[in-house]
mmCIF file of C-alpha atoms in Angstrom:
data_model
loop_
_atom_site.group_PDB
_atom_site.id
_atom_site.type_symbol
_atom_site.label_atom_id
_atom_site.label_comp_id
_atom_site.label_asym_id
_atom_site.label_seq_id
_atom_site.Cartn_x
_atom_site.Cartn_y
_atom_site.Cartn_z
ATOM 1 C CA MET E 1470 -4.202 -2.302 6.855
ATOM 2 C CA ASP E 1471 -6.277 -0.861 9.682
ATOM 3 C CA GLY E 1472 -7.373 -2.175 13.059
ATOM 4 C CA ASN E 1473 -4.307 -3.756 14.666
ATOM 5 C CA GLY E 1474 -4.589 -1.664 17.816
ATOM 6 C CA ARG E 1475 -8.319 -2.276 18.237
ATOM 7 C CA TRP E 1476 -7.814 -5.992 17.639
ATOM 8 C CA ALA E 1477 -5.359 -6.069 20.542
ATOM 9 C CA ALA E 1478 -7.478 -3.847 22.797
ATOM 10 C CA ARG E 1479 -10.494 -6.158 22.420
ATOM 11 C CA ARG E 1480 -8.312 -8.948 23.765
ATOM 12 C CA SER E 1481 -6.789 -6.850 26.557
ATOM 13 C CA LEU E 1482 -3.409 -7.121 24.851
ATOM 14 C CA PRO E 1483 -0.814 -4.437 24.104
ATOM 15 C CA ARG E 1484 -1.023 -2.754 20.704
ATOM 16 C CA THR E 1485 2.171 -4.509 19.668
ATOM 17 C CA SER E 1486 0.322 -7.836 19.789
ATOM 18 C CA GLY E 1487 -2.014 -6.558 17.106
ATOM 19 C CA HIS E 1488 0.903 -5.586 14.884
ATOM 20 C CA ARG E 1489 2.456 -9.009 15.399
ATOM 21 C CA ALA E 1490 -0.805 -10.769 14.520
ATOM 22 C CA ALA E 1491 -1.033 -8.732 11.302
ATOM 23 C CA GLU E 1492 1.870 -10.647 9.749
ATOM 24 C CA THR E 1493 -0.321 -13.686 9.030
ATOM 25 C CA THR E 1494 -2.855 -11.529 7.218
ATOM 26 C CA VAL E 1495 -0.166 -9.886 5.094
ATOM 27 C CA ILE E 1496 1.078 -13.223 3.755
ATOM 28 C CA ASP E 1497 -2.454 -14.571 3.329
ATOM 29 C CA VAL E 1498 -3.532 -11.571 1.261
ATOM 30 C CA ILE E 1499 -0.378 -11.599 -0.867
ATOM 31 C CA GLU E 1500 -0.929 -15.264 -1.709
ATOM 32 C CA ALA E 1501 -4.635 -14.690 -2.413
ATOM 33 C CA ALA E 1502 -3.904 -11.749 -4.694
ATOM 34 C CA ARG E 1503 -1.287 -13.660 -6.644
ATOM 35 C CA ALA E 1504 -3.573 -16.678 -7.042
ATOM 36 C CA ALA E 1505 -6.407 -14.410 -8.225
ATOM 37 C CA GLY E 1506 -4.227 -12.923 -10.945
ATOM 38 C CA VAL E 1507 -3.793 -9.498 -9.386
ATOM 39 C CA GLY E 1508 -0.835 -7.861 -11.105
ATOM 40 C CA TRP E 1509 -0.230 -4.998 -8.682
ATOM 41 C CA LEU E 1510 -0.839 -5.071 -4.926
ATOM 42 C CA SER E 1511 -0.023 -2.219 -2.550
ATOM 43 C CA LEU E 1512 0.012 -2.443 1.245
ATOM 44 C CA PHE E 1513 -0.030 0.690 3.381
ATOM 45 C CA ALA E 1514 2.218 -0.309 6.268
ATOM 46 C CA PHE E 1515 3.451 2.957 7.820
ATOM 47 C CA SER E 1516 2.555 6.552 6.985
ATOM 48 C CA THR E 1517 4.502 9.765 7.430
ATOM 49 C CA GLU E 1518 1.973 10.623 10.143
ATOM 50 C CA ASN E 1519 2.693 7.385 12.032
ATOM 51 C CA TRP E 1520 5.954 8.897 13.261
ATOM 52 C CA ARG E 1521 3.774 10.693 15.825
ATOM 53 C CA ARG E 1522 3.111 7.426 17.635
ATOM 54 C CA PRO E 1523 4.904 6.567 20.909
ATOM 55 C CA ASP E 1524 8.607 5.842 20.492
ATOM 56 C CA ALA E 1525 8.266 2.333 21.922
ATOM 57 C CA GLU E 1526 5.600 1.402 19.363
ATOM 58 C CA ILE E 1527 7.651 2.823 16.483
ATOM 59 C CA GLU E 1528 10.726 0.916 17.617
ATOM 60 C CA PHE E 1529 8.683 -2.290 17.790
ATOM 61 C CA LEU E 1530 7.304 -1.725 14.293
ATOM 62 C CA MET E 1531 10.771 -1.155 12.842
ATOM 63 C CA HIS E 1532 12.019 -4.415 14.359
ATOM 64 C CA LEU E 1533 8.877 -6.250 13.235
ATOM 65 C CA VAL E 1534 9.139 -5.061 9.638
ATOM 66 C CA ARG E 1535 12.804 -6.032 9.496
ATOM 67 C CA ARG E 1536 12.027 -9.514 10.802
ATOM 68 C CA VAL E 1537 9.161 -9.952 8.331
ATOM 69 C CA VAL E 1538 11.311 -8.783 5.408
ATOM 70 C CA ARG E 1539 14.100 -11.199 6.282
ATOM 71 C CA LYS E 1540 11.758 -14.101 7.017
ATOM 72 C CA HIS E 1541 9.645 -13.892 3.877
ATOM 73 C CA ALA E 1542 12.153 -12.667 1.287
ATOM 74 C CA PRO E 1543 12.858 -16.215 -0.031
ATOM 75 C CA LEU E 1544 9.134 -16.985 -0.364
ATOM 76 C CA LEU E 1545 8.371 -13.725 -2.169
ATOM 77 C CA HIS E 1546 11.242 -14.298 -4.573
ATOM 78 C CA ALA E 1547 10.226 -17.921 -5.191
ATOM 79 C CA ARG E 1548 6.689 -16.749 -6.020
ATOM 80 C CA GLY E 1549 8.060 -14.405 -8.665
ATOM 81 C CA ILE E 1550 6.922 -11.293 -6.789
ATOM 82 C CA ARG E 1551 8.729 -8.009 -7.390
ATOM 83 C CA CYS E 1552 8.904 -6.037 -4.134
ATOM 84 C CA ARG E 1553 9.009 -2.274 -3.935
ATOM 85 C CA PHE E 1554 8.935 0.119 -1.001
ATOM 86 C CA LEU E 1555 7.233 3.477 -1.467
ATOM 87 C CA GLY E 1556 8.731 6.052 0.872
ATOM 88 C CA VAL E 1557 11.630 4.914 3.084
ATOM 89 C CA SER E 1558 13.255 8.348 3.083
ATOM 90 C CA ASP E 1559 13.108 9.399 6.721
ATOM 91 C CA PRO E 1560 16.516 9.308 8.488
ATOM 92 C CA ARG E 1561 14.834 7.794 11.555
ATOM 93 C CA ILE E 1562 14.489 4.467 9.718
ATOM 94 C CA PRO E 1563 17.167 2.180 11.216
ATOM 95 C CA PRO E 1564 20.086 1.632 8.814
ATOM 96 C CA GLY E 1565 19.778 -2.148 9.116
ATOM 97 C CA LEU E 1566 16.154 -2.066 8.038
ATOM 98 C CA ALA E 1567 16.950 0.273 5.162
ATOM 99 C CA ARG E 1568 19.649 -2.169 3.964
ATOM 100 C CA ASP E 1569 17.301 -5.158 4.181
ATOM 101 C CA ILE E 1570 14.646 -3.277 2.218
ATOM 102 C CA ALA E 1571 17.182 -2.370 -0.468
ATOM 103 C CA ASP E 1572 18.404 -5.979 -0.599
ATOM 104 C CA LEU E 1573 14.834 -7.281 -1.032
ATOM 105 C CA MET E 1574 14.146 -4.883 -3.883
ATOM 106 C CA THR E 1575 17.391 -5.934 -5.579
ATOM 107 C CA LEU E 1576 16.699 -9.648 -5.054
ATOM 108 C CA THR E 1577 13.216 -9.477 -6.563
ATOM 109 C CA GLY E 1578 13.784 -6.684 -9.063
ATOM 110 C CA ARG E 1579 13.433 -8.860 -12.162
ATOM 111 C CA ASN E 1580 10.356 -10.773 -11.025
ATOM 112 C CA ARG E 1581 7.146 -10.127 -12.933
ATOM 113 C CA GLN E 1582 4.470 -12.501 -11.561
ATOM 114 C CA MET E 1583 3.157 -9.676 -9.393
ATOM 115 C CA THR E 1584 4.418 -6.329 -8.118
ATOM 116 C CA LEU E 1585 4.058 -5.832 -4.375
ATOM 117 C CA THR E 1586 4.436 -2.221 -3.248
ATOM 118 C CA VAL E 1587 4.813 -1.657 0.476
ATOM 119 C CA ALA E 1588 4.030 1.949 1.378
ATOM 120 C CA PHE E 1589 6.384 2.493 4.295
ATOM 121 C CA ASP E 1590 7.111 5.985 5.571
ATOM 122 C CA HIS E 1591 4.734 7.048 2.794
ATOM 123 C CA GLY E 1592 2.672 10.189 2.358
ATOM 124 C CA GLY E 1593 0.666 11.020 -0.734
ATOM 125 C CA ARG E 1594 1.053 14.760 -0.266
ATOM 126 C CA ARG E 1595 4.817 14.419 0.084
ATOM 127 C CA ASP E 1596 4.988 12.449 -3.159
ATOM 128 C CA ILE E 1597 3.101 15.199 -4.988
ATOM 129 C CA VAL E 1598 5.356 17.912 -3.540
ATOM 130 C CA GLU E 1599 8.470 15.968 -4.507
ATOM 131 C CA ALA E 1600 7.128 15.480 -8.041
ATOM 132 C CA ALA E 1601 6.554 19.239 -8.323
ATOM 133 C CA ARG E 1602 10.088 19.920 -7.119
ATOM 134 C CA SER E 1603 11.441 17.427 -9.632
ATOM 135 C CA LEU E 1604 9.579 19.174 -12.461
ATOM 136 C CA ILE E 1605 10.969 22.547 -11.391
ATOM 137 C CA ARG E 1606 14.514 21.185 -11.193
ATOM 138 C CA SER E 1607 14.070 19.734 -14.677
ATOM 139 C CA GLY E 1608 13.331 23.194 -16.041
ATOM 140 C CA VAL E 1609 9.923 22.237 -17.454
ATOM 141 C CA SER E 1610 7.928 25.327 -18.412
ATOM 142 C CA PRO E 1611 4.484 25.744 -16.815
ATOM 143 C CA GLU E 1612 2.802 25.397 -20.200
ATOM 144 C CA ALA E 1613 4.509 22.052 -20.759
ATOM 145 C CA VAL E 1614 3.243 20.505 -17.520
ATOM 146 C CA THR E 1615 0.545 17.903 -18.166
ATOM 147 C CA GLU E 1616 -0.979 15.191 -16.025
ATOM 148 C CA GLU E 1617 1.214 12.682 -17.862
ATOM 149 C CA SER E 1618 4.432 14.650 -17.384
ATOM 150 C CA PHE E 1619 3.621 15.278 -13.730
ATOM 151 C CA ALA E 1620 2.908 11.592 -13.089
ATOM 152 C CA ALA E 1621 6.250 10.717 -14.675
ATOM 153 C CA HIS E 1622 7.981 12.479 -11.769
ATOM 154 C CA LEU E 1623 6.165 10.512 -9.062
ATOM 155 C CA PRO E 1624 7.943 7.589 -7.369
ATOM 156 C CA PHE E 1625 7.748 4.418 -9.483
ATOM 157 C CA PRO E 1626 5.989 6.164 -12.394
ATOM 158 C CA ASP E 1627 5.287 2.842 -14.120
ATOM 159 C CA THR E 1628 2.806 1.980 -11.358
ATOM 160 C CA PRO E 1629 -0.725 2.048 -12.809
ATOM 161 C CA ASP E 1630 -3.502 4.078 -11.222
ATOM 162 C CA VAL E 1631 -5.178 2.303 -8.329
ATOM 163 C CA ASP E 1632 -8.350 0.405 -9.297
ATOM 164 C CA LEU E 1633 -9.522 -0.690 -5.854
ATOM 165 C CA VAL E 1634 -8.746 0.453 -2.326
ATOM 166 C CA ILE E 1635 -9.640 -1.903 0.522
ATOM 167 C CA ARG E 1636 -9.544 -0.320 3.958
ATOM 168 C CA THR E 1637 -10.222 -2.752 6.775
ATOM 169 C CA SER E 1638 -11.897 -2.125 10.143
ATOM 170 C CA GLY E 1639 -14.688 -0.040 8.651
ATOM 171 C CA GLU E 1640 -12.761 3.241 8.745
ATOM 172 C CA GLN E 1641 -13.601 5.446 5.748
ATOM 173 C CA ARG E 1642 -10.664 7.787 5.219
ATOM 174 C CA ILE E 1643 -7.974 8.173 2.556
ATOM 175 C CA SER E 1644 -5.292 8.882 5.190
ATOM 176 C CA ASN E 1645 -2.845 10.415 2.703
ATOM 177 C CA PHE E 1646 -2.502 7.185 0.689
ATOM 178 C CA MET E 1647 -1.250 7.488 -2.923
ATOM 179 C CA LEU E 1648 -3.369 10.599 -3.434
ATOM 180 C CA TRP E 1649 -2.557 11.044 -7.115
ATOM 181 C CA GLN E 1650 -3.055 7.392 -8.009
ATOM 182 C CA VAL E 1651 -6.422 6.873 -6.262
ATOM 183 C CA ALA E 1652 -8.225 9.647 -8.166
ATOM 184 C CA TYR E 1653 -10.687 7.187 -9.745
ATOM 185 C CA ALA E 1654 -10.296 4.207 -7.449
ATOM 186 C CA GLU E 1655 -13.245 2.200 -6.200
ATOM 187 C CA TRP E 1656 -13.419 1.837 -2.405
ATOM 188 C CA VAL E 1657 -14.486 -1.038 -0.179
ATOM 189 C CA PHE E 1658 -14.652 -0.792 3.627
ATOM 190 C CA PRO E 1659 -14.917 -4.293 5.127
ATOM 191 C CA PRO E 1660 -15.650 -4.269 8.870
ATOM 192 C CA ALA E 1661 -13.029 -6.899 9.766
ATOM 193 C CA LEU E 1662 -10.010 -5.684 11.669
ATOM 194 C CA TRP E 1663 -6.816 -6.308 9.719
ATOM 195 C CA PRO E 1664 -5.530 -9.231 11.861
ATOM 196 C CA ASP E 1665 -8.870 -11.013 11.244
ATOM 197 C CA PHE E 1666 -8.928 -10.285 7.497
ATOM 198 C CA ARG E 1667 -8.264 -13.382 5.370
ATOM 199 C CA ALA E 1668 -8.174 -14.580 1.765
ATOM 200 C CA PRO E 1669 -11.971 -15.114 1.538
ATOM 201 C CA ASP E 1670 -12.510 -11.524 2.701
ATOM 202 C CA PHE E 1671 -10.066 -10.284 0.076
ATOM 203 C CA LEU E 1672 -11.790 -12.276 -2.673
ATOM 204 C CA GLU E 1673 -15.161 -10.914 -1.540
ATOM 205 C CA CYS E 1674 -13.781 -7.387 -2.023
ATOM 206 C CA LEU E 1675 -12.604 -8.305 -5.519
ATOM 207 C CA HIS E 1676 -16.073 -9.655 -6.295
ATOM 208 C CA ALA E 1677 -17.666 -6.408 -5.101
ATOM 209 C CA TYR E 1678 -15.290 -4.459 -7.345
ATOM 210 C CA ARG E 1679 -16.202 -6.554 -10.383
ATOM 211 C CA GLN E 1680 -19.895 -5.765 -9.886
ATOM 212 C CA ARG E 1681 -19.331 -2.029 -10.202
ATOM 213 C CA GLU E 1682 -19.638 0.030 -13.374
ATOM 214 C CA ARG E 1683 -16.589 2.224 -13.828
ATOM 215 C CA ARG E 1684 -17.567 5.342 -15.793
ATOM 216 C CA PHE E 1685 -14.633 7.684 -15.031
ATOM 217 C CA GLY E 1686 -16.945 10.703 -15.113
ATOM 218 C CA GLY E 1687 -18.840 9.638 -18.230
ATOM 219 C CA VAL E 1688 -21.889 7.494 -18.868
ATOM 220 C CA LEU E 1689 -22.206 3.989 -20.217
ATOM 221 C CA PRO E 1690 -23.161 3.778 -23.921
ATOM 222 C CA ASN E 1691 -26.523 2.133 -23.233
ATOM 223 C CA GLN E 1692 -27.377 5.004 -20.894
ATOM 224 C CA ASN E 1693 -26.690 7.598 -23.567
ATOM 225 C CA GLY E 1694 -28.994 6.316 -26.283
ATOM 226 C CA GLU E 1695 -26.173 4.367 -27.926
ATOM 227 C CA THR E 1696 -25.698 0.681 -28.596
#
């Protein structure tokens, strides 16, 4: 969800105004995804690298996320959305926010209409390192390590591989997002800044994804002399 700061700067507003405006987009995209039949939606809200931002901005973001979680928890639960938070391990996360996140995951834990994963205090490299540590602690021999066994030690191992990554604002970087899971993801880079991104933009990205041929390193049968 990229472009909050630039959205605010173009309006001569503080960066925090861009973060505040992003809330509307978050709810709009969640509703659009659910209506379109998307089973798994992940939102990259705060990375491990974002801790380098100014203290005032981080404090604002922590308060904003807590308010959004509390405000929209009833709606998410009523929509049958299971909420998960990927990360949330840094001790700098305020205890109140950590409790609200845990409460939301408990409240929605049995819902199955859609799974919403919020990557918050998330880093793809850290997840891979932690999975390796978990394998070592489990006493798995090097010969027994497979892609499947490694993936089983990642956070939320039932999460399927990512099919489509949408990065707003035109930036074209992975930025340490779910590095293992995006190995064969398709990418779309819409130019809209995140606060301006809406349901029609999201559906346009889904349409672009559906037009692509996913070969996963192979070739399509009709391109290989086969029927």
